[in-house]
Amino acid sequence: YIQEKRYEFEDTSTFDLESVCGPPLFIEYSTTNNIYCTNTYQPEDGYEQIHAEEYGLGQHLSNYESGNIDAKELGSLMIRTFFLHDLSSNVQWDVNAPLERELAMSLGEIGYSFFIEATERKTQTLGGDATAGREEEFIDEEEESFSKSELGASATGNIVFVYDLAEIHVENYSFVHERRS
């Protein structure tokens, strides 16, 4: 006579961690990659760590680490973020998408060189009864000549991903702000 043993398993799909441990007290943000930047005017001082949260890069860095965006897209987002941080906030800007090219790097590294620029957004007041005082954006089709008060800004820099050290280096970043005549 053989007796059959039956094991009743709990349904694991209904397991609730909160009922066992309670609700989480806090959620800590952490990433495995660190961002380092060189001082443009004193590169001999070496790298200084940049905290991603200070520049609003935390979500982008998490997306990169989870594989949702690639290195080139993260580099582009980083240069754009640094550039927007450096722009004057009392002027409305038309910011172009960053241009990039891949750099020749050693094994275990990938790098991109970026260039980004912006011009002052122009507005003009329309005349007439119905549109008096209304401002509307206009774009010069040919941009034959710049107005005397047009502002321009540009930035360039290299973003290097060092996979062995889980580091991202921002090298030779420079920002220029000028009045074009």
Coordinates of C-alpha atoms in Angstrom, one line a residue, residues 57 60-61 63-64 67-81 98 100 110 112 114 159 161:
L57 CA 20.6 63.9 -15.1
H60 CA 18.7 59.8 -17.9
L61 CA 21.6 58.0 -16.2
N63 CA 17.7 54.9 -18.3
Y64 CA 21.2 54.4 -19.7
G67 CA 19.6 49.8 -21.3
N68 CA 16.7 52.1 -22.4
I69 CA 19.1 54.6 -24.1
D70 CA 22.5 54.1 -25.6
A71 CA 25.8 56.0 -24.9
K72 CA 25.4 58.4 -27.8
E73 CA 22.0 59.5 -26.7
L74 CA 23.1 59.9 -23.0
G75 CA 26.1 62.0 -24.1
S76 CA 23.8 64.2 -26.2
L77 CA 21.4 64.7 -23.3
M78 CA 24.4 65.5 -21.0
I79 CA 25.8 68.2 -23.3
R80 CA 22.4 69.7 -23.8
T81 CA 21.8 69.8 -20.1
P98 CA 23.7 68.7 -30.7
E100 CA 28.1 64.6 -32.7
I110 CA 33.6 54.8 -26.3
Y112 CA 31.7 61.2 -28.7
F114 CA 29.6 67.2 -29.4
I159 CA 31.9 62.6 -23.5
F161 CA 32.4 56.3 -21.4

